[in-house]
Short mmCIF file of C-alpha atoms and ligand atoms in Angstrom, two decimals:
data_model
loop_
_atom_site.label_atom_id
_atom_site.label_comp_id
_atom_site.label_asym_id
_atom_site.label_seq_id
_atom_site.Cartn_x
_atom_site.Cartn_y
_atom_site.Cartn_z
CA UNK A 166 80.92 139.49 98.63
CA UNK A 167 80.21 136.37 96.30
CA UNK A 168 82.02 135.61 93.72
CA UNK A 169 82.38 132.91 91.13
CA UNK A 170 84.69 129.76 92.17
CA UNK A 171 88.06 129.67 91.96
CA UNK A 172 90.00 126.62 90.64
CA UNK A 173 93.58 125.98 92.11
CA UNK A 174 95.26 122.61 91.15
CA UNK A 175 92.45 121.15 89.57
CA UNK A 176 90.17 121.33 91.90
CA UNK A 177 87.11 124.06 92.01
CA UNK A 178 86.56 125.75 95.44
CA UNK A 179 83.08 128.05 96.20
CA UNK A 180 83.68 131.69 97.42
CA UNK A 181 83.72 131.46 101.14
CA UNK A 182 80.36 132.25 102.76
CA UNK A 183 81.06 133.42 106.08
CA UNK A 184 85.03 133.23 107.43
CA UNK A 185 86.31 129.74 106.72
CA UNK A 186 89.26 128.71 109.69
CA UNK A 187 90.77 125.49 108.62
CA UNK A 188 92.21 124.01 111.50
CA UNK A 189 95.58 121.33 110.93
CA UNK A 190 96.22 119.94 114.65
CA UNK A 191 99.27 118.06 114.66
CA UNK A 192 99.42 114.78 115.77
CA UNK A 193 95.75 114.58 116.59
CA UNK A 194 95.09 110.12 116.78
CA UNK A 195 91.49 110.49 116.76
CA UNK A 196 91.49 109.17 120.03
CA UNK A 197 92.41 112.38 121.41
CA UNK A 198 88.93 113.95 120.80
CA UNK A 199 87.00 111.09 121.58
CA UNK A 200 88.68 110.43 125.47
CA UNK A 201 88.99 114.52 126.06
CA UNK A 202 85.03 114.84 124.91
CA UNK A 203 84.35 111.60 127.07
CA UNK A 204 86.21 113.29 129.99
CA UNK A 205 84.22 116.67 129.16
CA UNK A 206 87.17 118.57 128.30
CA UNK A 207 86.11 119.52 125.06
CA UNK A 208 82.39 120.80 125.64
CA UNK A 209 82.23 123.04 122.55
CA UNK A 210 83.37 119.77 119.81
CA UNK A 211 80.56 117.58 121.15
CA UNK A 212 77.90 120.06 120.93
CA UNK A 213 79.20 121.10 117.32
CA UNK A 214 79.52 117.29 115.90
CA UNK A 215 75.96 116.87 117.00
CA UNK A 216 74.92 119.52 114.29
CA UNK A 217 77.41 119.68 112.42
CA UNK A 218 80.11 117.27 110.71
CA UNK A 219 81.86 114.20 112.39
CA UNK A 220 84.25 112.23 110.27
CA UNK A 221 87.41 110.60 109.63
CA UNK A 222 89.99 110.80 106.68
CA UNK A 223 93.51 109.39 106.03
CA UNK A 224 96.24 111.39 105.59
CA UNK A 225 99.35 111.32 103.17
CA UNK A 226 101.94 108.75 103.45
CA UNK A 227 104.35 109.58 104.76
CA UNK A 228 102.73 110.42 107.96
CA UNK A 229 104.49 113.46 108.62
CA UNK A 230 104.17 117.14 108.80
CA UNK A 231 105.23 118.63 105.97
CA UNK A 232 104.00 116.61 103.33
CA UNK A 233 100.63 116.66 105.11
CA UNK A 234 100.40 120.50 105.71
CA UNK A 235 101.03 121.39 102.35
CA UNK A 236 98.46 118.37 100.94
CA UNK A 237 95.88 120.22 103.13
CA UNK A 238 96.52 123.53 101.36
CA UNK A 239 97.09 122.62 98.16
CA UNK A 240 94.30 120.37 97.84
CA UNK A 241 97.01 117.51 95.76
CA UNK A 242 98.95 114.47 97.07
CA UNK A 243 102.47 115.25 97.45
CA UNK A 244 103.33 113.79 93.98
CA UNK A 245 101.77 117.20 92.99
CA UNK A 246 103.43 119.26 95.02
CA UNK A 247 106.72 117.66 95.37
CA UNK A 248 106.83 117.79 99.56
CA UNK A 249 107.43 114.62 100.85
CA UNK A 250 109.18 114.80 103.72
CA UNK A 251 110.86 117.48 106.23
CA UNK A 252 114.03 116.10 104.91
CA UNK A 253 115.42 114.12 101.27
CA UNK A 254 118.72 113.35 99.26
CA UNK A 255 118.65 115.76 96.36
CA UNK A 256 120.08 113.39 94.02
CA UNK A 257 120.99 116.72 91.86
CA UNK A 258 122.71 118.51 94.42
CA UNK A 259 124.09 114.54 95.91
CA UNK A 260 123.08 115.98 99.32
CA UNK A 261 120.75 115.53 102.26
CA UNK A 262 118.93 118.50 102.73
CA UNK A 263 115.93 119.59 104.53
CA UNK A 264 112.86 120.27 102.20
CA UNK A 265 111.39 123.41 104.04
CA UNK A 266 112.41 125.83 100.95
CA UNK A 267 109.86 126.97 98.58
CA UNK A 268 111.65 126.34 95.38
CA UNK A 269 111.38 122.12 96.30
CA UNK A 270 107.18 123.19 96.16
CA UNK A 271 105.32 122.80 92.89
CA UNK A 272 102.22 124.08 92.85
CA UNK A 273 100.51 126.65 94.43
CA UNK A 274 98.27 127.17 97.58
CA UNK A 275 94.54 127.49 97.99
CA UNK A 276 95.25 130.50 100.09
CA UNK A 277 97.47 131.92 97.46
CA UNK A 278 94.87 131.48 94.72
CA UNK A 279 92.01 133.18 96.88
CA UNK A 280 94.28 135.68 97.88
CA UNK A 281 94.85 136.63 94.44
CA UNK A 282 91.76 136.58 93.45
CA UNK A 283 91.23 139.27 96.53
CA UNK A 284 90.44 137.32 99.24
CA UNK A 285 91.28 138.48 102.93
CA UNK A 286 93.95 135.20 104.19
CA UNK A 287 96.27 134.40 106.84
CA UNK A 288 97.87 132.01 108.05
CA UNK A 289 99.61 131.17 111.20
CA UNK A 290 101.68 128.27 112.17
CA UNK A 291 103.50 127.30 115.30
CA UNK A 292 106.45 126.07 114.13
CA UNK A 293 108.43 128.79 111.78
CA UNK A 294 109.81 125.39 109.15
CA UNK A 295 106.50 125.39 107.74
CA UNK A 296 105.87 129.21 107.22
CA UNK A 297 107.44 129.98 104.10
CA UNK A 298 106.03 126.89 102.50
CA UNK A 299 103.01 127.57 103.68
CA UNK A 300 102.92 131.09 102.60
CA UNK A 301 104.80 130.55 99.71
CA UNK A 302 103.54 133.16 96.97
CA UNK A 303 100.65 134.27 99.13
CA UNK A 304 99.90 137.94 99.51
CA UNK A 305 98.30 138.59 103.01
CA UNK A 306 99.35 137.63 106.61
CA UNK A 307 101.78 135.17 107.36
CA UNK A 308 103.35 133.89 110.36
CA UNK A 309 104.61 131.63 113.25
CA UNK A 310 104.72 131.67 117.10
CA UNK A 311 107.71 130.44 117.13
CA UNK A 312 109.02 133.71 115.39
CA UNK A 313 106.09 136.05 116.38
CA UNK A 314 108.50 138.78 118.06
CA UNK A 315 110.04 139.10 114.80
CA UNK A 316 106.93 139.98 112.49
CA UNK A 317 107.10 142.98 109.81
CA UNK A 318 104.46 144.21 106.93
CA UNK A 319 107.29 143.59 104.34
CA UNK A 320 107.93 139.77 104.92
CA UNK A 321 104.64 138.86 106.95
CA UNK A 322 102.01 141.05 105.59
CA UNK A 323 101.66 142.43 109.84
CA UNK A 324 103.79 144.00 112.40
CA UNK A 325 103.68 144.00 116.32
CA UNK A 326 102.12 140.14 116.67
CA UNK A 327 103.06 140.03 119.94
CA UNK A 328 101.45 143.22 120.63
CA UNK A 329 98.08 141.98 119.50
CA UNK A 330 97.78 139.12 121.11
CA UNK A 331 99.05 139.95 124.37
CA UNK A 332 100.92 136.95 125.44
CA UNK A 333 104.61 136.75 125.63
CA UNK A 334 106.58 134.63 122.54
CA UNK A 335 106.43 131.18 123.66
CA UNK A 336 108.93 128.76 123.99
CA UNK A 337 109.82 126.24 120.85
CA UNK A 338 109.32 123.23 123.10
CA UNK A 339 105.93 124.01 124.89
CA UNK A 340 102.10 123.82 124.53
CA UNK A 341 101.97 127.19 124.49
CA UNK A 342 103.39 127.55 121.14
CA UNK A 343 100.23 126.31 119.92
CA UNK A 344 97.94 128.04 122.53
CA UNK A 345 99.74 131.22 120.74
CA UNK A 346 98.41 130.43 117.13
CA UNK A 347 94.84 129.66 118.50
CA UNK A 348 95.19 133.20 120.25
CA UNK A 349 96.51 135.11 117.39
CA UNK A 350 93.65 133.56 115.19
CA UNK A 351 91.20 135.01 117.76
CA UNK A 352 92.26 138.32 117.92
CA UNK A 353 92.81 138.36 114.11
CA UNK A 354 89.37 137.32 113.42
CA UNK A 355 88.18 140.06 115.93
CA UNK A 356 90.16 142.69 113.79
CA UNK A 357 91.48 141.91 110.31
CA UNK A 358 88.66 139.09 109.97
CA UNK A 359 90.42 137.00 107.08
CA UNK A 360 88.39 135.31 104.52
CA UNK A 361 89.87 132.22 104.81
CA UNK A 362 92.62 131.54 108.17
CA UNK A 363 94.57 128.87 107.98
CA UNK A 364 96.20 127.24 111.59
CA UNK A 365 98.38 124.58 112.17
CA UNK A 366 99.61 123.94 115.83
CA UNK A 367 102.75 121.41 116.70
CA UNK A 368 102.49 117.72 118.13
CA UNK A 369 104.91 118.58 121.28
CA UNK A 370 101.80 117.46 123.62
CA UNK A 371 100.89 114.54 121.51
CA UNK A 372 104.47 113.05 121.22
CA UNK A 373 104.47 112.95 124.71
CA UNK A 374 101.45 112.15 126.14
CA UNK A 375 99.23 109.54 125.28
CA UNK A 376 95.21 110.12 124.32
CA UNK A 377 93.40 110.76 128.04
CA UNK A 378 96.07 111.71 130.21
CA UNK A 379 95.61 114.63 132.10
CA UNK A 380 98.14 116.39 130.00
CA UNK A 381 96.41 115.78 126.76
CA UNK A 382 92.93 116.43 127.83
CA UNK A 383 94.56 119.95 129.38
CA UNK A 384 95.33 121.07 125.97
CA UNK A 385 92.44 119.70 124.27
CA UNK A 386 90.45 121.79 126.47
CA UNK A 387 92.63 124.71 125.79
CA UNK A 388 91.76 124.28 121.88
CA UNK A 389 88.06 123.91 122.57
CA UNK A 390 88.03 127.17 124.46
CA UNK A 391 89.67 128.78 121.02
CA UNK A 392 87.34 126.89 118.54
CA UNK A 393 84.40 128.11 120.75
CA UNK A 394 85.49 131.70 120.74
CA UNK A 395 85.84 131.42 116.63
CA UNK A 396 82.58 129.44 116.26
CA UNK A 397 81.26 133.00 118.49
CA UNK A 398 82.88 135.02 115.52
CA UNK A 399 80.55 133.60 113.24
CA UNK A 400 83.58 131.35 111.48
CA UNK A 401 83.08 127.89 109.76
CA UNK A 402 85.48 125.83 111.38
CA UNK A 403 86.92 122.89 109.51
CA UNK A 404 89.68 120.80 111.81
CA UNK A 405 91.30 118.01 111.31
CA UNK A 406 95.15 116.98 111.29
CA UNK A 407 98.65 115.80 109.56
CA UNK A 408 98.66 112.62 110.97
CA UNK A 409 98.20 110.63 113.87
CA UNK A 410 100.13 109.25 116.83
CA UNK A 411 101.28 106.00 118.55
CA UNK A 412 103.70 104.37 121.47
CA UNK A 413 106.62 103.20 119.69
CA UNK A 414 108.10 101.39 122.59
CA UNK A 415 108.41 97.33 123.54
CA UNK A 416 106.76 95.70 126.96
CA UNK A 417 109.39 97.78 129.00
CA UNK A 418 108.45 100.82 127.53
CA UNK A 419 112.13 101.16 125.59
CA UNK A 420 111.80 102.70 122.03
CA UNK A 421 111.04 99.99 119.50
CA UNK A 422 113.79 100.44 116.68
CA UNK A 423 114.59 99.09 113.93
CA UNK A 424 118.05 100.39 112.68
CA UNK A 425 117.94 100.02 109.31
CA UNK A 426 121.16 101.56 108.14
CA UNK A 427 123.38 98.62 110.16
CA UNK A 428 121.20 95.93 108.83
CA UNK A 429 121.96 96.96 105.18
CA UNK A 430 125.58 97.72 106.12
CA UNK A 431 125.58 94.23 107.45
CA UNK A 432 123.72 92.88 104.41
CA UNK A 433 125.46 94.80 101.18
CA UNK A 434 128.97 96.14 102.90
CA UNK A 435 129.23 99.92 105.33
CA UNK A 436 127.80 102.40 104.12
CA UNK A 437 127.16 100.87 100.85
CA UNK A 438 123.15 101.97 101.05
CA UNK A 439 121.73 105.47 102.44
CA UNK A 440 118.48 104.84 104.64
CA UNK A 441 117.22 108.46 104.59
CA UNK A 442 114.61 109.32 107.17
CA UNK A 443 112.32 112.19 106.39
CA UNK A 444 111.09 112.88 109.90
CA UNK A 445 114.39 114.48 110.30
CA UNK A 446 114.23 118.03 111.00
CA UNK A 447 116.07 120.59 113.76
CA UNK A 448 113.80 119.89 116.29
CA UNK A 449 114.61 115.97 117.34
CA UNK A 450 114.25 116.28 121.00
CA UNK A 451 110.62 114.73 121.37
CA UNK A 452 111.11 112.02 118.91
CA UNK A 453 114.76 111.58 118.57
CA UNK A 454 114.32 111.84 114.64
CA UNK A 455 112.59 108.30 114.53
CA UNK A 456 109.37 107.68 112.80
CA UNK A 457 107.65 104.77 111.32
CA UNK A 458 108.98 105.40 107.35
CA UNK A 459 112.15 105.83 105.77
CA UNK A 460 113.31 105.51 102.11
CA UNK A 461 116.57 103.50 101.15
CA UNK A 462 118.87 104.84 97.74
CA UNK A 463 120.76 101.58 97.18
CA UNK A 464 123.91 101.19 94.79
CA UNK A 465 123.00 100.23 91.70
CA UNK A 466 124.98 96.84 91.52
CA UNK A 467 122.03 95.47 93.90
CA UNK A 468 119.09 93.96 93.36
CA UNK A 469 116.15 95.97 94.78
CA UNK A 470 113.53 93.51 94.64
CA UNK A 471 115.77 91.14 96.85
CA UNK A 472 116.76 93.84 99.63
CA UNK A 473 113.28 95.18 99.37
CA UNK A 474 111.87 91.67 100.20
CA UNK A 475 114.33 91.49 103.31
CA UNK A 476 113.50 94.64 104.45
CA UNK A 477 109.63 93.65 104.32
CA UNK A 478 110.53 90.59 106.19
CA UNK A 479 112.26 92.23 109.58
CA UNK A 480 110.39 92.16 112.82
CA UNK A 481 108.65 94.92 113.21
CA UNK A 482 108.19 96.21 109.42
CA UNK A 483 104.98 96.50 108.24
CA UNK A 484 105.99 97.05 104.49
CA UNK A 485 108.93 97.37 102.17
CA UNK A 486 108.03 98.25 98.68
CA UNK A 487 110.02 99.36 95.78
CA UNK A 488 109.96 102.98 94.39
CA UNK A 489 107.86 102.93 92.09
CA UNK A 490 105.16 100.73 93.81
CA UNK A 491 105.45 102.94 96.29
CA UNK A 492 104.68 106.20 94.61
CA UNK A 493 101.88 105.00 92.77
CA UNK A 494 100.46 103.87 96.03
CA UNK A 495 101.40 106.19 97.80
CA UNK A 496 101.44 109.13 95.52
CA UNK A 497 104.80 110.31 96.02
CA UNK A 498 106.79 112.23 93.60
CA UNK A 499 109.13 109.33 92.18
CA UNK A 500 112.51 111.59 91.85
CA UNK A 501 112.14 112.89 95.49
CA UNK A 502 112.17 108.96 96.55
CA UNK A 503 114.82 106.39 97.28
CA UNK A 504 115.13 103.47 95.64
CA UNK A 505 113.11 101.35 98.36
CA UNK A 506 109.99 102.47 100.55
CA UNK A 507 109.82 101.03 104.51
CA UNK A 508 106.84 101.61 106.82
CA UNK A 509 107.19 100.25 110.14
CA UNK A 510 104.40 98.52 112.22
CA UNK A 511 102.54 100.47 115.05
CA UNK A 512 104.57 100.47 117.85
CA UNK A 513 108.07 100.14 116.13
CA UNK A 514 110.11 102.90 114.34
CA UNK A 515 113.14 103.07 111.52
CA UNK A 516 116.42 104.61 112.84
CA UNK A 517 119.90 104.75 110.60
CA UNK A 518 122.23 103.76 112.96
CA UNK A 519 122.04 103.35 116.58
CA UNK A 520 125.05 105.31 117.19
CA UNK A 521 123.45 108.03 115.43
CA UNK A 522 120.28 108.25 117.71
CA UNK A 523 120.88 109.82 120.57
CA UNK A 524 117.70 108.47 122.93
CA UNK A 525 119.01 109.59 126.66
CA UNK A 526 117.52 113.30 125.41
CA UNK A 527 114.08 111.81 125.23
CA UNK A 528 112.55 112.62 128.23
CA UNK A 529 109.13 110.83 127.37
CA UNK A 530 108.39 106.92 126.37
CA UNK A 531 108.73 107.19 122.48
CA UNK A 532 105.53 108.16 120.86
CA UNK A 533 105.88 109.09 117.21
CA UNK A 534 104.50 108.74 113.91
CA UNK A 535 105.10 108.12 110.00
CA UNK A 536 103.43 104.84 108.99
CA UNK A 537 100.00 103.43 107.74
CA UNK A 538 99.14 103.28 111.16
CA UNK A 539 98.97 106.61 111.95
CA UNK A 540 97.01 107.81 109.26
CA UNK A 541 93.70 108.01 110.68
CA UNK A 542 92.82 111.47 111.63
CA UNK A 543 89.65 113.46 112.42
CA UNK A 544 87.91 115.82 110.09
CA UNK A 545 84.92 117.87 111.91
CA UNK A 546 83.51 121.28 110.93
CA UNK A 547 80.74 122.86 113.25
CA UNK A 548 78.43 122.63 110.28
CA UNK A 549 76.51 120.11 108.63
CA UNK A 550 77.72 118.64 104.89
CA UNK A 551 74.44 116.70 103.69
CA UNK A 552 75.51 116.30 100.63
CA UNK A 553 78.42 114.29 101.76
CA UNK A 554 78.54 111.06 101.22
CA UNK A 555 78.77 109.11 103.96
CA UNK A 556 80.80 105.94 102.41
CA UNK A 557 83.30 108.40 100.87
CA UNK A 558 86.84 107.71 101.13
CA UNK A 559 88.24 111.47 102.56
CA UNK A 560 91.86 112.53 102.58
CA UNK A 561 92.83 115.02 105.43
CA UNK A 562 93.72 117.72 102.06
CA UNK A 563 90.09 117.46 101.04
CA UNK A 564 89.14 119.84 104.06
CA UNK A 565 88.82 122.65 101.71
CA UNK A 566 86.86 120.82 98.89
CA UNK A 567 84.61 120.22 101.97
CA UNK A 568 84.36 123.23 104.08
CA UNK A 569 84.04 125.56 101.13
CA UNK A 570 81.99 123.60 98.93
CA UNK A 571 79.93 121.44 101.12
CA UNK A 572 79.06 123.00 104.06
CA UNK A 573 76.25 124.61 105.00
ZN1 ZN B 120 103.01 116.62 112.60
#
């Protein structure tokens, strides 16, 4: 059924035609499609960029998850919806806490809007951090991989997932966590057949193996084989991805660091300033919590503009801007951000204190994320948008502004 267009935050989306599967891969450089289709890995994405839609678009900054999966849903930068990290200082609460609670989000989702309106949604994520954000105020199915043995009508809108799909519950660390969202997608577009599906897989290939490698071009081919069966089930599908991902390591392949919370202790006295780094989350093993961004609350004695311009001048930092540069840049939500914004170059990454690193668990050269230069990412549907234009500027969280309203 057709019905008139919805708008959620502003924006107006068209009723979806046939089912719309939006597609978030994490940590997907762009280079990842182009070597696995090179290698013929991926035989299902060439065929469907030829007719349908090949493009790039830059994420949010920062580069990370969270912030980026909840752009793509609401459609908003994350000074609209307040998620701007996996982790922040609540200045309120004078704590560090993680941001993956619903009351820290302030808008709503497109999949909550259509849902409401009566839409058939779902959405399934690998990694269970993002579900309730994701799902926040959404009436319809819900769930992760991570947690799919744990699945009931009352809190995910379907029972038995594990059942349905047939696979055993993966493990956190492992590709198959994401092979299991791809799966459940299938075989819930085979039954339920949601109006709009919503997938988002985790970068535990990406952070450890560079674009071409056997490894990567394994799982690549693994998602093609999913995307072709949904293409089969008469599904728009509209992929792209949170951010991209880079070697942070020096000439001997040792991570690239630059510890930023014993430079300002040296500068301004121990513990003086808080370098918070949002990248931190519970699971740290593949990247050690180290990214390229981090945000610095300084005491209020100190001159910003003077630390700020020493931070921008380290080796290795790309930028250091203050807070309110920064959010309009940016388009962060100012009260959620420290007093000082750092983005480190490609292949070098912002850690607090080297004591508080722990890099022997890494069992992978560092390969992370966070910064300008891991914004690129790919944005592809298997049909054609002619009315696109092709000079635009896209942002990974126009995908549904695209897919739903420009897509044939
Ligand atoms: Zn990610």
């Amino acid at each position: 059924m057709i019905r008139a267009p919805l708008t959620v935050n502003g924006r107006r989306y068209a009723w979806p035609r046939q089912p719309l599967v939006v597609v978030c891969i994490d940590g997907c450089e762009p280079e990842y499609f182009a070597r696995a289709t090179a290698a013929g890995a991926m035989p299902w994405l060439a065929a469907a960029l030829t007719g349908g839609t090949d493009r790039t678009a830059d994420s949010v900054i920062p580069s990370f998850t969270n912030p980026n999966n909840l752009s793509i849903v609401t459609g908003t930068p994350p000074a609209v919806h307040g998620i701007c990290g996996n982790y922040f200082y609540d200045r309120e609460a004078g704590a560090e806490v993680m941001m993956n609670d619903p009351k820290y989000l302030r808008c709503e989702t497109i999949q909550a809007a259509f849902a409401r309106a009566g839409a058939r949604v779902a959405v399934i994520t690998a990694k269970d951090k993002l579900r309730r954000l994701l799902g926040h105020g959404m009436r319809g199915i819900c769930f992760s991989a991570e947690k799919a043995g744990e699945t009931t009508p009352a809190e995910h809108g379907i029972a038995d997932v594990l059942g349905l799909v047939g696979l055993p519950a993966p493990s956190v660390y492992s590709a198959d966590l994401s092979e299991f969202v791809f799966a459940a997608g299938v075989k819930l577009m085979e039954s339920a057949r949601p109006d709009i599906m919503y997938l988002s897989t985790t970068d535990y290939v990406q952070h450890k193996h560079a674009p071409g490698t056997g490894a990567a071009n394994a799982f690549y081919r693994m998602m093609d084989g999913y995307f072709s069966k949904l293409d089969a089930l008469g599904a728009t599908l509209a992929i792209t991805a949170d951010h991209g991902m880079n070697a942070k390591t020096d000439a001997g392949g040792r991570p690239s660091v630059i510890y930023l919370q014993d430079l300002l202790d040296g500068w301004l006295g121990a513990g003086r300033a808080r370098v918070i780094l949002p990248i931190t989350d519970p699971y740290v093993v593949h990247h050690g919590a180290l990214g390229s961004f981090a945000t610095v609350y300084l005491p209020e004695a100190i001159n910003a503009r003077a630390v700020t311009a020493r931070m921008g001048a380290l080796t290795g930092m790309e930028l250091a801007l203050e807070r309110e540069e920064a959010c309009r840049r940016f388009q962060l939500p100012p009260d959620r951000m420290g007093d000082v914004v750092a983005i480190s170059e490609r292949h070098t990454v912002i850690g607090t204190s080297a004591a508080r690193h722990d890099l022997s668990r890494l069992d992978a050269p560092l390969r992370s994320h966070g910064g300008l230069t891991e914004q690129h990412v790919p944005l592809v549907l298997n049909r054609p948008t002619p009315g696109l234009p092709a000079a635009a500027r896209l942002r990974n969280f126009d995908i549904f502004d695209v897919a739903l309203n420009q897509a044939q």
